PDB file of C-alpha atoms and ligand atoms in Angstrom:
ATOM      1  CA  MET A   1      88.879  81.766  90.286  1.00  0.00           C
ATOM      2  CA  ASP A   2      87.619  80.353  87.161  1.00  0.00           C
ATOM      3  CA  HIS A   3      89.327  82.500  84.602  1.00  0.00           C
ATOM      4  CA  LEU A   4      91.252  81.689  81.486  1.00  0.00           C
ATOM      5  CA  TRP A   5      93.833  84.094  80.307  1.00  0.00           C
ATOM      6  CA  THR A   6      96.759  83.835  78.022  1.00  0.00           C
ATOM      7  CA  PRO A   7      99.610  86.169  78.563  1.00  0.00           C
ATOM      8  CA  TRP A   8      99.488  87.857  75.143  1.00  0.00           C
ATOM      9  CA  ARG A   9      95.785  87.858  74.513  1.00  0.00           C
ATOM     10  CA  TYR A  10      94.300  89.078  77.781  1.00  0.00           C
ATOM     11  CA  ARG A  11      92.051  92.036  78.226  1.00  0.00           C
ATOM     12  CA  PHE A  12      93.195  94.477  80.808  1.00  0.00           C
ATOM     13  CA  LEU A  13      89.777  95.412  82.032  1.00  0.00           C
ATOM     14  CA  GLN A  14      86.396  94.199  80.933  1.00  0.00           C
ATOM     15  CA  GLU A  15      84.524  97.042  82.503  1.00  0.00           C
ATOM     16  CA  PRO A  16      83.693  99.742  79.955  1.00  0.00           C
ATOM     17  CA  GLN A  17      85.429 103.060  80.396  1.00  0.00           C
ATOM     18  CA  PRO A  18      82.585 105.524  81.186  1.00  0.00           C
ATOM     19  CA  ASN A  19      84.215 108.483  79.504  1.00  0.00           C
ATOM     20  CA  GLY A  20      85.604 106.457  76.653  1.00  0.00           C
ATOM     21  CA  GLY A  21      88.975 107.192  78.079  1.00  0.00           C
ATOM     22  CA  CYS A  22      92.157 105.278  78.329  1.00  0.00           C
ATOM     23  CA  ILE A  23      92.802 103.266  81.491  1.00  0.00           C
ATOM     24  CA  PHE A  24      96.565 103.816  81.270  1.00  0.00           C
ATOM     25  CA  CYS A  25      95.951 107.545  81.195  1.00  0.00           C
ATOM     26  CA  ASP A  26      93.162 107.525  83.742  1.00  0.00           C
ATOM     27  CA  LYS A  27      94.705 105.399  86.517  1.00  0.00           C
ATOM     28  CA  PRO A  28      97.855 107.491  87.157  1.00  0.00           C
ATOM     29  CA  ALA A  29      95.810 110.656  86.923  1.00  0.00           C
ATOM     30  CA  GLU A  30      93.547 109.556  89.771  1.00  0.00           C
ATOM     31  CA  GLN A  31      96.384 109.775  92.339  1.00  0.00           C
ATOM     32  CA  ARG A  32      95.114 106.693  94.108  1.00  0.00           C
ATOM     33  CA  ASP A  33      98.126 104.460  93.529  1.00  0.00           C
ATOM     34  CA  ALA A  34      97.480 101.781  96.110  1.00  0.00           C
ATOM     35  CA  GLU A  35      93.859 101.281  95.046  1.00  0.00           C
ATOM     36  CA  ASN A  36      94.940 101.221  91.414  1.00  0.00           C
ATOM     37  CA  PHE A  37      97.841  98.894  92.118  1.00  0.00           C
ATOM     38  CA  ILE A  38     100.343 101.356  90.781  1.00  0.00           C
ATOM     39  CA  LEU A  39     103.619 100.055  92.173  1.00  0.00           C
ATOM     40  CA  HIS A  40     105.987 102.819  91.168  1.00  0.00           C
ATOM     41  CA  ARG A  41     106.260 106.083  89.405  1.00  0.00           C
ATOM     42  CA  ALA A  42     109.453 106.904  87.521  1.00  0.00           C
ATOM     43  CA  GLN A  43     110.034 109.950  85.420  1.00  0.00           C
ATOM     44  CA  HIS A  44     108.485 108.900  82.128  1.00  0.00           C
ATOM     45  CA  ASN A  45     106.738 105.616  83.047  1.00  0.00           C
ATOM     46  CA  PHE A  46     104.801 104.010  85.854  1.00  0.00           C
ATOM     47  CA  VAL A  47     104.560 100.340  86.880  1.00  0.00           C
ATOM     48  CA  ILE A  48     101.197  98.773  87.575  1.00  0.00           C
ATOM     49  CA  LEU A  49      99.966  95.298  88.374  1.00  0.00           C
ATOM     50  CA  ASN A  50      97.902  93.535  85.806  1.00  0.00           C
ATOM     51  CA  LEU A  51      94.346  93.103  87.300  1.00  0.00           C
ATOM     52  CA  TYR A  52      94.091  89.795  85.452  1.00  0.00           C
ATOM     53  CA  PRO A  53      97.495  88.281  86.028  1.00  0.00           C
ATOM     54  CA  TYR A  54      98.679  85.366  83.902  1.00  0.00           C
ATOM     55  CA  THR A  55     100.919  84.517  86.780  1.00  0.00           C
ATOM     56  CA  THR A  56     101.473  85.984  90.209  1.00  0.00           C
ATOM     57  CA  GLY A  57     103.559  89.079  89.979  1.00  0.00           C
ATOM     58  CA  HIS A  58     102.447  89.975  86.391  1.00  0.00           C
ATOM     59  CA  LEU A  59     103.072  93.644  86.003  1.00  0.00           C
ATOM     60  CA  MET A  60     103.231  96.315  83.276  1.00  0.00           C
ATOM     61  CA  ILE A  61     105.510  99.230  82.598  1.00  0.00           C
ATOM     62  CA  VAL A  62     103.604 102.011  80.944  1.00  0.00           C
ATOM     63  CA  PRO A  63     104.579 105.480  79.699  1.00  0.00           C
ATOM     64  CA  PHE A  64     102.630 108.390  81.144  1.00  0.00           C
ATOM     65  CA  ARG A  65     102.238 109.774  77.731  1.00  0.00           C
ATOM     66  CA  HIS A  66      99.510 108.263  75.522  1.00  0.00           C
ATOM     67  CA  VAL A  67     101.653 106.671  72.747  1.00  0.00           C
ATOM     68  CA  ALA A  68     100.969 103.476  70.810  1.00  0.00           C
ATOM     69  CA  THR A  69     104.474 102.519  69.602  1.00  0.00           C
ATOM     70  CA  LEU A  70     108.065 102.466  70.630  1.00  0.00           C
ATOM     71  CA  GLU A  71     108.835 104.834  67.788  1.00  0.00           C
ATOM     72  CA  GLU A  72     106.400 107.497  69.169  1.00  0.00           C
ATOM     73  CA  ALA A  73     107.597 106.924  72.804  1.00  0.00           C
ATOM     74  CA  GLY A  74     111.018 108.381  72.041  1.00  0.00           C
ATOM     75  CA  ILE A  75     114.441 107.384  73.309  1.00  0.00           C
ATOM     76  CA  GLU A  76     114.145 108.611  76.927  1.00  0.00           C
ATOM     77  CA  VAL A  77     110.873 106.811  77.493  1.00  0.00           C
ATOM     78  CA  ARG A  78     112.132 103.595  75.835  1.00  0.00           C
ATOM     79  CA  ALA A  79     115.362 103.748  77.835  1.00  0.00           C
ATOM     80  CA  GLU A  80     113.571 104.086  81.097  1.00  0.00           C
ATOM     81  CA  MET A  81     111.130 101.272  80.215  1.00  0.00           C
ATOM     82  CA  ILE A  82     114.034  98.834  79.930  1.00  0.00           C
ATOM     83  CA  GLU A  83     115.623 100.160  83.145  1.00  0.00           C
ATOM     84  CA  LEU A  84     112.324  99.578  84.954  1.00  0.00           C
ATOM     85  CA  ALA A  85     112.140  96.134  83.367  1.00  0.00           C
ATOM     86  CA  ALA A  86     115.522  95.341  84.874  1.00  0.00           C
ATOM     87  CA  GLN A  87     114.287  96.552  88.272  1.00  0.00           C
ATOM     88  CA  ALA A  88     111.118  94.512  87.933  1.00  0.00           C
ATOM     89  CA  GLU A  89     113.175  91.527  87.070  1.00  0.00           C
ATOM     90  CA  GLN A  90     115.221  91.950  90.171  1.00  0.00           C
ATOM     91  CA  LEU A  91     112.251  92.427  92.465  1.00  0.00           C
ATOM     92  CA  LEU A  92     110.224  89.564  91.032  1.00  0.00           C
ATOM     93  CA  ARG A  93     113.229  87.222  91.339  1.00  0.00           C
ATOM     94  CA  ALA A  94     113.676  88.234  94.978  1.00  0.00           C
ATOM     95  CA  ALA A  95     109.951  87.998  95.842  1.00  0.00           C
ATOM     96  CA  TYR A  96     108.910  84.892  93.915  1.00  0.00           C
ATOM     97  CA  ARG A  97     112.016  82.978  92.815  1.00  0.00           C
ATOM     98  CA  PRO A  98     110.736  82.313  89.330  1.00  0.00           C
ATOM     99  CA  GLU A  99     112.507  79.991  87.009  1.00  0.00           C
ATOM    100  CA  GLY A 100     112.141  82.418  84.191  1.00  0.00           C
ATOM    101  CA  LEU A 101     110.429  85.632  83.098  1.00  0.00           C
ATOM    102  CA  ASN A 102     108.504  86.801  80.046  1.00  0.00           C
ATOM    103  CA  ILE A 103     109.159  90.457  79.138  1.00  0.00           C
ATOM    104  CA  GLY A 104     107.238  91.562  76.048  1.00  0.00           C
ATOM    105  CA  LEU A 105     105.264  94.061  74.007  1.00  0.00           C
ATOM    106  CA  ASN A 106     102.194  93.537  71.836  1.00  0.00           C
ATOM    107  CA  LEU A 107     101.996  96.326  69.321  1.00  0.00           C
ATOM    108  CA  GLY A 108      98.562  96.396  67.660  1.00  0.00           C
ATOM    109  CA  LYS A 109      95.390  94.472  68.265  1.00  0.00           C
ATOM    110  CA  CYS A 110      96.228  91.704  65.887  1.00  0.00           C
ATOM    111  CA  ALA A 111      99.502  91.130  67.824  1.00  0.00           C
ATOM    112  CA  GLY A 112      97.442  90.590  70.981  1.00  0.00           C
ATOM    113  CA  ALA A 113      97.357  94.058  72.646  1.00  0.00           C
ATOM    114  CA  GLY A 114      94.421  94.490  74.977  1.00  0.00           C
ATOM    115  CA  ILE A 115      94.807  98.240  74.893  1.00  0.00           C
ATOM    116  CA  ALA A 116      96.487  98.894  71.535  1.00  0.00           C
ATOM    117  CA  ALA A 117      96.399 102.671  71.755  1.00  0.00           C
ATOM    118  CA  HIS A 118      98.641 102.954  74.754  1.00  0.00           C
ATOM    119  CA  LEU A 119     102.003 101.127  74.861  1.00  0.00           C
ATOM    120  CA  HIS A 120     102.646  98.801  77.796  1.00  0.00           C
ATOM    121  CA  LEU A 121     105.488  96.326  78.476  1.00  0.00           C
ATOM    122  CA  HIS A 122     104.518  93.113  80.239  1.00  0.00           C
ATOM    123  CA  VAL A 123     106.785  91.555  82.803  1.00  0.00           C
ATOM    124  CA  LEU A 124     105.755  88.233  84.312  1.00  0.00           C
ATOM    125  CA  PRO A 125     107.459  85.556  86.273  1.00  0.00           C
ATOM    126  CA  ARG A 126     107.284  81.983  84.924  1.00  0.00           C
ATOM    127  CA  TRP A 127     107.634  78.556  86.365  1.00  0.00           C
ATOM    128  CA  THR A 128     108.021  75.258  84.639  1.00  0.00           C
ATOM    129  CA  GLY A 129     104.579  73.910  83.924  1.00  0.00           C
ATOM    130  CA  ASP A 130     102.570  76.974  84.721  1.00  0.00           C
ATOM    131  CA  ALA A 131     101.197  77.306  81.194  1.00  0.00           C
ATOM    132  CA  ASN A 132     100.140  73.694  80.886  1.00  0.00           C
ATOM    133  CA  PHE A 133      98.882  73.357  84.395  1.00  0.00           C
ATOM    134  CA  MET A 134      95.361  74.363  83.368  1.00  0.00           C
ATOM    135  CA  SER A 135      95.231  72.001  80.364  1.00  0.00           C
ATOM    136  CA  VAL A 136      96.218  69.183  82.640  1.00  0.00           C
ATOM    137  CA  ILE A 137      93.625  69.758  85.303  1.00  0.00           C
ATOM    138  CA  GLY A 138      90.774  71.223  83.274  1.00  0.00           C
ATOM    139  CA  GLU A 139      88.750  74.331  83.643  1.00  0.00           C
ATOM    140  CA  THR A 140      90.273  76.129  86.529  1.00  0.00           C
ATOM    141  CA  ARG A 141      93.321  78.184  86.663  1.00  0.00           C
ATOM    142  CA  VAL A 142      94.635  79.013  90.121  1.00  0.00           C
ATOM    143  CA  ILE A 143      96.075  82.449  90.689  1.00  0.00           C
ATOM    144  CA  PRO A 144      97.699  81.669  94.016  1.00  0.00           C
ATOM    145  CA  GLU A 145      98.123  85.145  95.488  1.00  0.00           C
ATOM    146  CA  ASP A 146      95.730  88.040  96.069  1.00  0.00           C
ATOM    147  CA  LEU A 147      96.667  91.209  94.165  1.00  0.00           C
ATOM    148  CA  ALA A 148      96.876  93.255  97.428  1.00  0.00           C
ATOM    149  CA  ASP A 149      99.554  90.879  98.670  1.00  0.00           C
ATOM    150  CA  THR A 150     101.454  91.099  95.449  1.00  0.00           C
ATOM    151  CA  TYR A 151     101.188  94.845  95.662  1.00  0.00           C
ATOM    152  CA  ALA A 152     102.488  94.985  99.190  1.00  0.00           C
ATOM    153  CA  LYS A 153     105.504  92.757  98.377  1.00  0.00           C
ATOM    154  CA  LEU A 154     106.582  94.592  95.197  1.00  0.00           C
ATOM    155  CA  HIS A 155     105.730  98.061  96.298  1.00  0.00           C
ATOM    156  CA  GLN A 156     108.065  97.682  99.216  1.00  0.00           C
ATOM    157  CA  GLY A 157     110.796  96.704  96.922  1.00  0.00           C
ATOM    158  CA  TRP A 158     110.500  99.915  94.949  1.00  0.00           C
ATOM    159  CA  ALA A 159     110.030 102.141  97.952  1.00  0.00           C
TER     160      ALA A 159
HETATM  161 ZN1  LIG B 201      96.432 106.388  77.284  1.00  0.00          ZN
END
């Protein structure tokens, strides 16, 4: 891997969307959850692995409805997002023993949202030194685990 991503300024997918569609609308509609790394479907939101993780276990909680802001999402969707974040926290702690976690939203392009039109809540485990690891050793950032392995671990936890 020779990638350089920062947690709040990543791009979810570099590949263009053929239909000009929204990846957070398209992926759950495809009904291929394992291939799309969708870990869990709740009532109002789904949980999906970030294809370009900042750290192992980097996932996102996303409303099924195409909304850009917490305000538009409404109280039920928001409440469930936080509940799912709590479940993610628990599963990530059990699977990866992180020293901390980042849980956050970027609303709008200038705030770092890769896909500003569709709200998504990042949850990622953190370890001391993970952010400056790359600057210490130079060009290469090591993502230590394959996404399929991450999927298997976390999907089991939700199932
Ligand atoms: Zn969408």
